[in-house]
Amino acid sequence: MARVLMKGTEAIAEAAIQAGCKYFFGYPITPQNEIPEYMSAKLPKIGGAYVQAESEVAAINMVMGGGATGTKIMTSSSSPGISLMSEGLSYIAGCEIPAVIVNVMRAGPGLGGILPAQGDYFQATKGGGNGDYRLLVLAPSTLQEAVDLTQLAFDLAFKYRNPVMILADGFMGQMMEAVEIKEYKGQDYDVVPWALGNMEKRGKRTILKSLYLDPGDLEHHNIKLNEKYKKMQEEEVRYEEFYADDADVLIAAFGTTARIAKSAIVNLRKEGKKVGMVRPITLFPFPYDVIKERASKAKHVLVMEMNMGQMLEDVKLAVGERTPVSFFGHAGGISHSVKEIEEKIREIL
Amino acid sequence: MKETKIYERPKSWKKGVHTHYCPGCGHGITHRILCEVIDELGIQEKTIGIAPVGCAAMMYDYIDVDFCEAAHGRAPALATGLKRTRPDQVVFTYQGDGDLASIGTAEIVHVANRGEKITTIFINNAIYGMTGGQMAPTTLVGQRATTCPEGRDPNLAGYPMRMCELLATLKTPAYIARVSVAQPKYIIEAKKAIKKAFEYQISGKGYSFVEVLSNCPTNWGMQPVKAFEWTVSAMMPYYPLGVFKDFDKEAE
Ligand SMILES: Cc1ncc(C[n+]2csc(CCOP(=O)(O)OP(=O)(O)O)c2C)c(N)n1
Ligand code: SF4
Ligand SMILES: [Mg+2]
């Protein structure tokens, strides 16, 4: 497929289809409605199915059922809907079922507003649902990256048998950009050993569950899950460095905020100001090491998010006491302007 | 001497296991007839069960088919995902009255209304068994439970919910029936209904739902025999047995 101009939500939907996703379960919520709309038009034509669930609670459980058969499944929603999915996400992780969930974040808390935000960082990376579980969280910053990460998400979901979340802010969903969406086969994972519906092939039945009444068994299950999360931390950390190696002021930002920051960095570099950035692409696993390394040579670390300071906590964990860390945030659907970022950095320097 | 075998472990019943159910509990009887139906239809290798949250949460320890656990009340949504991705499989949910008629009301109404080609076995024991006998949406007026110690008061809690009747108002479902496992004669009828429900799924007729009037001797505070007498004397007048919806009959 050549480069075509597409809206973010539709690009994500088409990327999923090209990655082999034929089943989508969801419930309408702004600003991501184009994803289910796109899927409802396309999937029946390629032998798949779209189901409009009665709620996000139901949608995520449909995702769990579909994933339980070892099928590539996706749902998408926006912040309040993801809250309702939290129960299901905990079960999906606990039962080790692959699934891809897109959160096109809007401003909160509560009903908040429909404008873009990044206020669900904690929810995505630290929990949401109950118990010790982790989602792999991917945060695109351009539409092309949203396309590529959506396709990667399916691979990772099957590699780890774990839910993967695309954490996009509302800008990513609504803006238009030229993207290239390739047919993406991904790796072929053998699902027969664990997926439901293969009793004949396997010769015996299988159970997918998270219930272990024996405390020893449940601890063992948790340790096993934790080993998986550790492996993700070893193998899946992804980030982008932008003029980070000699930066006096090191910015840490993700998603659209990072994209805006890039313009400010380019302008300031022209003035000879040493500003750079580390942009986490995976929010879990978080790129602690590179931030620690780059921050150790910087004079100041500036965290910018469209929230009141969430990723900030992870950056502080990475930086420790060595370098001062400050925060510059916006909320409510307001994004940073290039100019105010430049001013902020001039103040620091 | 000629021997006639009158009792045999169903093939789909896991070898050498005994249930954790209290003596005289209707869950065990229902499991057994479910296994018999699975055997008679020859579908063991292509059946996927969804275990509820409730006393039957560990039913996969007894019934030897593929199983997935569901969060409390969510089994119908899970079943939707399973069946849509694997229409060649036979999918059933097995749910208690707290699971199905309280926390999972939205899911059960919509699975029925979408006409998913799955089967639901609904165990009505008029109580929350697993959590120790709290009031269920099906607890009878005047019936005592730990959270209505003076008996259910319809002014405060409303009247018990009749799920068959409620679902039968929908146009889509193919088969809706209420049976009981309180006496052998009822068990024979219950098995026929469950078999029919699975047949309706297999032939693609649509959604099928069988409510089973069961019991909970432990939380009702009754001996097993007394408990089943109460199912007949107290539950049946309010929850009449019968078929509430049948595509085949409607077609006639
Ligand atoms: C979200 C959630 N809320 C509450 C519970 C606690 N809980 C477990 S079983 C149950 C009630 C089960 O009653 P019922 O569905 O009637 O099944 P029975 O045990 O009577 O067969 C409840 C409330 C839970 N596990 N999850
Ligand atoms: S508590 Fe009630 S429903 Fe649960 S196993 Fe015992 S008798 Fe059966
Ligand atoms: Mg009950």
XYZ file of C-alpha atoms and ligand atoms in Angstrom:
636
model
C 0.000 0.000 0.000
C 1.329 3.433 -0.906
C 1.309 6.391 1.434
C -2.189 7.726 1.863
C -3.676 10.556 3.819
C -5.691 9.095 6.682
C -7.289 10.059 9.946
C -5.510 8.554 12.969
C -8.387 6.441 14.154
C -8.921 4.945 10.702
C -5.210 4.365 10.208
C -5.114 2.388 13.454
C -8.128 0.336 12.387
C -6.697 -0.436 8.957
C -3.303 -1.274 10.460
C -4.999 -3.822 12.708
C -6.801 -5.377 9.756
C -3.536 -5.611 7.826
C -2.017 -7.305 10.864
C -4.660 -10.019 10.582
C -7.241 -8.780 13.070
C -10.698 -9.833 11.932
C -12.695 -9.379 15.137
C -13.556 -6.195 16.936
C -15.768 -5.657 19.970
C -16.461 -2.168 21.222
C -18.795 0.491 22.546
C -19.046 4.038 21.159
C -17.221 6.898 22.862
C -15.686 10.107 21.533
C -12.938 10.627 20.327
C -12.417 7.161 18.837
C -15.737 6.343 17.152
C -14.150 6.094 13.718
C -12.369 2.903 14.786
C -15.538 0.873 15.471
C -17.252 2.515 12.510
C -14.423 1.496 10.210
C -14.363 -2.014 11.640
C -18.123 -2.448 11.336
C -17.881 -1.667 7.632
C -14.813 -3.752 6.853
C -14.740 -6.842 9.054
C -17.893 -8.593 7.834
C -16.500 -8.363 4.294
C -13.327 -10.222 5.184
C -14.992 -13.073 7.016
C -14.643 -11.533 10.440
C -17.095 -9.967 12.846
C -17.832 -6.671 14.509
C -20.006 -6.684 17.592
C -21.299 -3.521 19.193
C -21.252 -4.499 22.833
C -23.797 -3.320 25.388
C -21.019 -1.659 27.395
C -17.253 -1.526 27.688
C -17.600 -4.090 30.465
C -19.107 -6.488 27.954
C -16.754 -5.421 25.154
C -13.627 -6.347 27.069
C -15.123 -9.702 28.020
C -15.932 -10.384 24.377
C -12.303 -9.564 23.701
C -11.333 -12.051 26.387
C -13.518 -14.744 24.829
C -12.186 -14.075 21.355
C -8.605 -13.993 22.561
C -9.177 -17.234 24.449
C -9.516 -19.049 21.134
C -6.108 -17.725 20.084
C -7.603 -15.264 17.607
C -6.281 -11.759 16.935
C -8.731 -9.448 18.681
C -8.956 -5.734 19.197
C -11.084 -3.227 21.025
C -10.767 0.513 21.331
C -12.206 3.057 23.673
C -11.428 6.304 25.413
C -10.662 7.009 29.044
C -14.002 6.490 30.862
C -14.572 3.363 28.777
C -11.145 2.027 29.682
C -12.069 2.457 33.343
C -14.944 0.059 32.774
C -12.616 -2.372 31.045
C -10.235 -2.538 33.978
C -11.891 -5.578 35.532
C -11.626 -7.458 32.271
C -8.010 -6.420 31.723
C -7.054 -7.914 35.063
C -8.769 -11.208 34.129
C -7.223 -11.225 30.644
C -3.768 -10.725 32.113
C -4.434 -13.272 34.858
C -5.657 -15.859 32.355
C -2.785 -15.004 29.975
C -4.881 -14.196 26.937
C -3.536 -12.074 24.058
C -5.519 -8.940 23.186
C -4.966 -5.454 21.812
C -6.685 -2.479 23.426
C -6.541 1.048 22.049
C -7.106 3.971 24.404
C -7.548 7.272 22.601
C -7.234 9.338 25.757
C -9.509 12.232 26.551
C -9.376 14.625 29.472
C -10.581 13.483 32.888
C -11.283 12.783 35.670
C -14.835 11.508 35.464
C -16.624 12.483 32.301
C -14.032 15.265 31.967
C -14.036 16.472 28.394
C -13.614 15.096 24.910
C -10.395 16.957 24.165
C -7.006 15.204 24.010
C -5.108 14.408 27.196
C -2.571 12.008 28.669
C -4.215 11.546 32.025
C -4.458 7.765 31.868
C -0.736 7.071 32.236
C -1.144 5.740 35.766
C -4.181 3.689 34.812
C -2.367 2.117 31.885
C 1.020 1.475 33.449
C 0.303 0.942 37.130
C -2.936 -0.954 37.149
C -6.537 0.011 36.794
C -7.681 -3.490 37.598
C -6.924 -5.527 40.690
C -3.887 -7.606 41.472
C -0.309 -7.848 40.262
C -0.565 -7.573 36.522
C 0.933 -5.486 33.770
C -0.128 -4.331 30.360
C 2.453 -3.724 27.673
C 1.823 -0.053 26.897
C 2.849 1.501 23.581
C 2.654 5.274 23.079
C 2.829 6.476 19.463
C 3.781 10.017 18.607
C 3.013 10.124 14.869
C 0.372 8.376 12.818
C 2.949 6.247 11.074
C 4.155 5.126 14.451
C 0.571 4.465 15.549
C 0.231 2.191 12.523
C 3.500 0.381 13.193
C 2.880 -0.004 16.910
C -0.645 -1.300 16.349
C 0.812 -4.064 14.207
C 3.603 -4.743 16.669
C 0.999 -4.896 19.444
C -0.500 -8.069 17.994
C 2.903 -9.710 17.878
C 3.691 -8.774 21.440
C 0.260 -9.870 22.643
C 0.886 -13.371 21.301
C 4.559 -13.501 22.213
C 3.725 -12.844 25.853
C 0.102 -13.978 25.950
C -0.701 -10.655 27.514
C -2.930 -7.660 26.821
C -1.181 -4.830 24.977
C -2.456 -1.269 25.111
C -1.925 1.414 22.508
C -2.017 4.591 24.576
C -2.754 7.385 22.133
C -3.889 10.856 23.016
C -6.880 12.436 21.311
C -4.649 14.238 18.802
C -3.403 10.947 17.466
C -6.962 9.859 16.895
C -8.212 12.978 15.192
C -5.357 14.335 13.102
C -4.720 13.457 9.480
C -1.368 12.446 8.125
C 0.129 10.460 5.274
C 0.776 6.888 6.353
C 1.872 3.687 4.767
C 0.075 0.622 5.994
C 1.743 -2.590 4.982
C 0.281 -6.012 5.203
C 1.961 -7.355 8.268
C 2.133 -11.047 8.858
C 4.020 -11.002 12.131
C 5.334 -14.123 13.711
C 3.287 -17.293 13.642
C 2.639 -18.367 17.198
C 1.295 -21.842 17.810
C -1.819 -21.365 19.900
C -2.946 -24.988 19.929
C -1.198 -25.820 23.224
C -3.194 -23.283 25.193
C -6.109 -21.841 23.178
C -9.679 -23.051 23.627
C -11.400 -24.952 20.863
C -8.497 -27.279 20.048
C -9.381 -30.315 22.143
C -9.520 -32.539 19.086
C -6.054 -31.511 17.855
C -4.496 -31.483 21.277
C -6.032 -34.744 22.442
C -7.035 -33.246 25.774
C -8.924 -30.267 27.047
C -7.535 -27.019 28.417
C -8.643 -24.441 30.968
C -8.000 -20.718 31.044
C -8.371 -19.350 34.553
C -6.963 -16.995 37.125
C -8.558 -18.699 40.129
C -6.118 -20.508 42.413
C -7.575 -21.113 45.845
C -4.386 -22.690 47.156
C -2.084 -19.847 48.251
C 1.000 -21.747 47.115
C -0.456 -22.233 43.652
C -1.493 -18.591 43.454
C 1.923 -17.375 44.518
C 3.449 -19.632 41.884
C 1.075 -18.154 39.277
C 2.088 -14.632 40.309
C 5.777 -15.483 40.146
C 5.299 -16.931 36.682
C 3.491 -13.782 35.530
C 6.180 -11.651 37.073
C 8.905 -13.489 35.199
C 7.057 -12.589 32.032
C 6.935 -8.933 33.021
C 10.660 -9.040 33.785
C 11.323 -10.497 30.358
C 9.359 -7.604 28.841
C 11.600 -5.220 30.787
C 14.657 -6.945 29.384
C 13.526 -7.320 25.780
C 10.845 -4.814 24.896
C 11.990 -1.390 26.086
C 11.611 1.035 23.220
C 12.374 4.748 23.121
C 13.577 7.508 20.846
C 16.455 9.836 21.598
C 16.428 13.294 20.080
C 19.634 15.312 20.634
C 19.835 13.560 24.001
C 23.538 12.682 24.129
C 24.885 16.149 24.928
C 21.759 17.782 26.344
C 22.046 20.184 29.255
C 18.288 20.213 29.505
C 16.827 16.795 28.954
C 13.130 16.645 28.175
C 11.092 13.518 28.867
C 7.769 13.418 27.080
C 5.609 10.896 25.209
C 3.001 10.940 22.464
C 1.905 14.229 20.971
C 3.621 16.244 23.702
C 6.964 14.813 22.590
C 6.194 15.726 19.025
C 5.529 19.344 19.961
C 8.681 19.371 22.102
C 10.736 18.340 19.066
C 9.895 21.592 17.273
C 11.006 23.577 20.325
C 14.233 21.579 20.539
C 15.046 22.233 16.870
C 14.485 25.979 17.361
C 16.581 26.130 20.528
C 19.393 24.134 18.996
C 19.603 26.812 16.288
C 20.297 29.264 19.097
C 23.058 26.955 20.291
C 21.111 25.786 23.341
C 21.802 22.202 24.263
C 18.347 20.751 24.624
C 17.436 17.159 23.921
C 14.815 14.575 24.671
C 14.206 10.959 25.527
C 10.796 9.894 24.329
C 9.552 6.632 25.835
C 7.728 4.559 23.221
C 6.976 1.744 25.626
C 5.515 3.179 28.835
C 5.602 -0.290 30.295
C 8.315 -1.471 30.177
C 9.637 2.014 30.944
C 13.065 3.062 29.613
C 14.554 3.790 33.046
C 18.141 3.028 32.000
C 18.472 5.461 29.119
C 16.820 8.244 31.096
C 19.137 7.568 34.023
C 22.166 7.592 31.728
C 21.239 10.746 29.818
C 20.074 12.589 32.936
C 23.368 11.926 34.679
C 25.098 14.177 32.146
C 22.380 16.825 32.014
C 21.943 19.847 34.274
C 18.201 19.617 34.365
C 15.426 17.209 33.467
C 12.089 18.596 32.340
C 9.079 16.297 32.195
C 6.187 17.429 30.056
C 2.804 15.727 29.889
C -0.807 16.578 29.158
C -1.686 15.741 32.749
C -0.672 16.958 36.187
C 2.445 14.809 36.488
C 2.155 11.040 36.062
C 5.102 9.776 33.992
C 6.969 12.278 36.140
C 7.083 9.647 38.896
C 8.841 7.130 36.669
C 11.304 9.724 35.438
C 12.121 10.687 39.034
C 12.641 7.028 39.816
C 15.101 6.811 36.933
C 16.945 10.058 37.686
C 17.136 9.807 41.450
C 18.782 12.675 43.321
C 21.533 13.339 40.784
C 19.824 15.878 38.574
C 16.972 18.270 39.387
C 13.674 17.267 37.786
C 10.886 19.725 37.111
C 7.477 19.361 35.540
C 5.528 21.346 32.994
C 2.033 20.058 32.371
C -1.294 20.960 30.880
C -4.645 19.335 31.505
C -8.251 19.593 30.508
C -7.518 19.194 26.823
C -4.963 21.995 26.549
C -1.699 21.115 24.855
C 1.707 22.766 25.049
C 2.672 25.370 22.500
C 6.132 25.375 20.962
C 6.645 28.929 22.145
C 5.859 28.283 25.787
C 8.156 25.252 25.786
C 10.961 27.424 24.428
C 10.301 30.035 27.120
C 10.241 27.425 29.822
C 13.623 26.098 28.728
C 15.177 29.531 28.470
C 14.084 30.066 32.066
C 15.844 26.879 33.116
C 19.040 27.547 31.215
C -26.326 -64.264 36.808
C -26.950 -61.575 34.296
C -25.793 -58.114 35.296
C -27.411 -54.967 34.037
C -25.495 -51.740 34.354
C -27.829 -49.069 35.617
C -25.308 -46.423 36.537
C -22.266 -45.259 34.693
C -19.994 -42.275 34.957
C -20.666 -40.033 31.971
C -17.693 -39.970 29.617
C -17.365 -36.207 29.923
C -17.288 -36.403 33.723
C -13.660 -36.250 34.860
C -12.434 -39.583 36.115
C -12.154 -40.101 39.847
C -13.254 -36.657 40.957
C -15.872 -35.745 43.519
C -17.454 -32.347 43.661
C -16.971 -29.887 46.486
C -20.694 -29.167 46.544
C -22.590 -29.568 49.782
C -24.544 -32.819 50.114
C -27.865 -32.615 48.287
C -26.969 -29.519 46.276
C -28.604 -29.145 42.881
C -25.375 -28.029 41.203
C -24.076 -31.619 41.209
C -27.252 -33.030 39.661
C -27.267 -30.370 36.966
C -23.607 -31.032 36.167
C -24.383 -34.685 35.723
C -27.234 -34.170 33.301
C -25.142 -31.632 31.449
C -22.453 -34.295 31.014
C -25.018 -36.840 29.854
C -26.293 -34.417 27.245
C -22.756 -33.664 26.056
C -22.119 -37.393 25.728
C -25.391 -38.137 23.964
C -24.767 -35.370 21.446
C -21.149 -36.493 21.036
C -19.817 -32.971 21.433
C -17.254 -33.343 24.212
C -14.322 -32.482 21.952
C -15.904 -29.341 20.597
C -17.597 -27.901 23.614
C -16.353 -24.850 25.473
C -17.853 -24.123 28.880
C -17.690 -20.857 30.734
C -17.490 -21.162 34.478
C -19.200 -18.485 36.576
C -18.266 -16.793 39.797
C -20.315 -18.586 42.416
C -20.383 -22.080 43.871
C -19.848 -23.537 40.385
C -16.640 -21.542 39.793
C -14.635 -24.753 39.737
C -17.003 -26.799 37.598
C -14.089 -27.367 35.198
C -12.638 -29.674 37.816
C -15.545 -32.051 37.153
C -16.580 -31.597 33.547
C -13.972 -32.615 31.022
C -14.353 -30.072 28.226
C -12.457 -26.871 27.381
C -13.247 -24.164 29.911
C -12.668 -20.495 30.480
C -13.378 -18.681 33.698
C -15.446 -15.503 33.551
C -15.595 -12.532 35.891
C -18.786 -12.333 37.966
C -21.724 -11.982 35.572
C -19.655 -11.594 32.416
C -19.946 -15.109 31.026
C -22.422 -14.156 28.261
C -20.045 -11.525 26.863
C -17.157 -13.966 27.006
C -19.289 -16.563 25.256
C -20.011 -14.036 22.519
C -16.311 -13.597 21.819
C -15.717 -17.343 21.862
C -18.579 -18.220 19.584
C -17.986 -15.404 17.097
C -14.385 -16.480 16.630
C -15.130 -20.219 16.711
C -18.651 -20.790 15.365
C -17.795 -24.485 14.941
C -17.660 -24.946 18.722
C -20.541 -25.529 21.117
C -20.432 -22.828 23.775
C -22.352 -22.723 27.029
C -22.454 -20.508 30.082
C -23.448 -21.862 33.478
C -24.498 -19.131 35.875
C -26.032 -18.640 39.290
C -28.781 -16.184 40.085
C -26.484 -13.571 41.594
C -24.177 -13.920 38.618
C -26.860 -13.820 35.951
C -29.781 -11.852 37.394
C -27.882 -9.234 39.365
C -24.337 -8.273 38.407
C -24.665 -9.728 34.908
C -28.142 -8.486 33.993
C -26.936 -6.341 31.109
C -24.820 -9.130 29.662
C -27.578 -11.774 29.803
C -30.250 -9.520 28.304
C -28.001 -8.530 25.417
C -26.589 -11.953 24.646
C -30.188 -13.135 24.367
C -31.214 -10.153 22.308
C -28.334 -10.520 19.883
C -29.336 -14.137 19.525
C -25.818 -15.445 20.023
C -25.748 -19.100 19.159
C -24.856 -20.237 22.628
C -26.641 -21.961 25.505
C -27.105 -20.689 29.046
C -27.798 -22.910 32.038
C -29.147 -20.702 34.793
C -29.073 -22.104 38.338
C -31.759 -20.431 40.403
C -31.302 -21.309 44.066
C -32.867 -18.097 45.349
C -29.694 -17.171 47.216
C -26.042 -16.202 46.948
C -24.574 -19.602 47.778
C -20.885 -19.042 47.584
C -20.672 -15.850 49.630
C -22.713 -17.339 52.445
C -26.404 -16.825 51.881
C -27.058 -13.200 51.045
C -30.256 -12.080 49.323
C -30.344 -12.724 45.582
C -32.584 -11.014 43.008
C -34.489 -14.321 43.031
C -34.905 -14.638 46.809
C -38.611 -15.123 47.499
C -40.763 -12.597 49.351
C -40.469 -13.372 53.039
C -37.501 -15.700 52.523
C -34.745 -15.024 55.013
C -31.199 -14.407 53.906
C -28.200 -12.991 55.737
C -28.813 -9.555 54.239
C -32.585 -9.686 54.771
C -32.748 -11.338 58.179
C -36.446 -10.504 58.543
C -37.249 -11.934 55.113
C -37.320 -10.224 51.732
C -39.486 -7.141 51.848
C -40.815 -6.276 48.376
C -41.229 -2.639 49.442
C -37.500 -2.382 49.875
C -36.061 -4.996 47.534
C -38.796 -5.386 44.958
C -40.228 -8.729 43.910
C -38.076 -11.669 42.852
C -37.023 -11.520 39.227
C -38.428 -14.087 36.828
C -35.684 -14.292 34.260
C -37.417 -16.658 31.822
C -40.445 -14.394 31.627
C -38.254 -11.305 31.320
C -36.132 -12.742 28.519
C -39.176 -14.151 26.764
C -40.336 -10.589 26.081
C -37.453 -10.395 23.601
C -38.128 -11.368 20.037
C -34.742 -12.911 19.284
C -34.135 -15.864 21.632
C -34.895 -19.295 20.181
C -35.615 -21.336 23.277
C -36.388 -20.393 26.866
C -37.484 -22.959 29.432
C -37.672 -23.405 33.186
C -37.055 -26.824 34.695
C -36.128 -28.220 38.075
C -33.902 -30.889 39.572
C -35.964 -31.284 42.759
C -37.335 -34.768 41.994
C -36.499 -37.559 39.530
C -39.490 -36.744 37.326
C -38.346 -33.159 37.057
C -34.765 -34.226 36.399
C -35.889 -36.243 33.368
C -37.633 -33.156 31.995
C -34.648 -30.961 32.850
C -32.359 -33.182 30.843
C -34.691 -33.069 27.847
C -34.762 -29.281 27.977
C -30.997 -28.967 28.261
C -30.548 -31.348 25.370
C -32.984 -29.368 23.281
C -31.202 -26.154 24.164
C -27.915 -27.564 22.895
C -29.594 -28.933 19.790
C -30.979 -25.496 19.035
C -27.493 -24.067 19.285
C -25.955 -26.782 17.128
C -28.560 -26.441 14.400
C -28.000 -22.685 14.403
C -31.528 -21.797 15.515
C -30.243 -19.216 17.962
C -29.891 -18.459 21.625
C -31.160 -21.003 24.157
C -31.712 -20.523 27.877
C -32.654 -23.093 30.517
C -33.398 -21.993 34.058
C -32.984 -24.748 36.631
C -34.836 -24.416 39.930
C -32.228 -25.763 42.277
C -31.603 -25.459 46.004
C -29.066 -24.484 48.601
C -29.565 -26.658 51.664
C -26.614 -25.064 53.423
C -27.692 -21.460 53.196
C -31.393 -22.196 53.367
C -30.630 -23.983 56.660
C -32.479 -27.145 55.623
C -31.764 -30.838 55.280
C -31.300 -31.766 51.592
C -34.644 -33.571 51.369
C -36.446 -30.662 53.015
C -34.658 -28.259 50.710
C -35.935 -29.944 47.569
C -39.406 -30.092 49.081
C -39.156 -26.330 49.490
C -38.076 -25.893 45.876
C -41.359 -27.577 44.919
C -43.629 -26.019 47.509
C -42.263 -22.475 47.643
C -40.335 -21.800 44.457
C -42.462 -23.534 41.841
C -45.643 -21.547 42.505
C -43.723 -18.321 41.868
C -41.434 -19.724 39.200
C -43.699 -21.957 37.086
C -42.003 -24.681 35.071
C -42.510 -24.656 31.344
C -41.385 -23.469 27.958
C -41.576 -19.713 27.496
C -40.230 -19.477 24.001
C -39.693 -22.042 21.296
C -38.853 -21.156 17.717
C -40.100 -24.495 16.463
C -43.472 -24.058 18.140
C -43.730 -20.487 16.875
C -43.079 -21.723 13.361
C -45.950 -24.212 13.535
C -17.070 -8.329 41.047
C -17.386 -9.285 42.110
N -18.284 -8.944 43.059
C -18.580 -9.822 44.050
C -17.973 -11.050 44.111
C -18.295 -11.978 45.248
N -19.162 -13.086 44.896
C -18.666 -14.299 44.613
S -19.838 -15.434 44.312
C -21.073 -14.304 44.543
C -22.518 -14.679 44.456
C -22.761 -15.960 43.822
O -24.114 -16.251 43.873
P -24.830 -16.983 42.675
O -24.452 -16.352 41.409
O -26.272 -17.036 42.982
O -24.165 -18.431 42.683
P -24.356 -19.642 43.709
O -23.122 -19.609 44.569
O -25.592 -19.405 44.493
O -24.405 -20.831 42.854
C -20.543 -13.064 44.861
C -21.352 -11.871 45.156
C -17.018 -11.355 43.105
N -16.353 -12.505 43.089
N -16.754 -10.472 42.127
S -23.504 -23.348 49.364
Fe -25.485 -23.894 48.502
S -25.269 -23.686 46.284
Fe -23.213 -23.739 47.181
S -22.600 -25.895 47.093
Fe -23.503 -25.558 49.099
S -25.638 -26.083 48.837
Fe -24.802 -25.815 46.790
Mg -27.412 -18.586 43.690
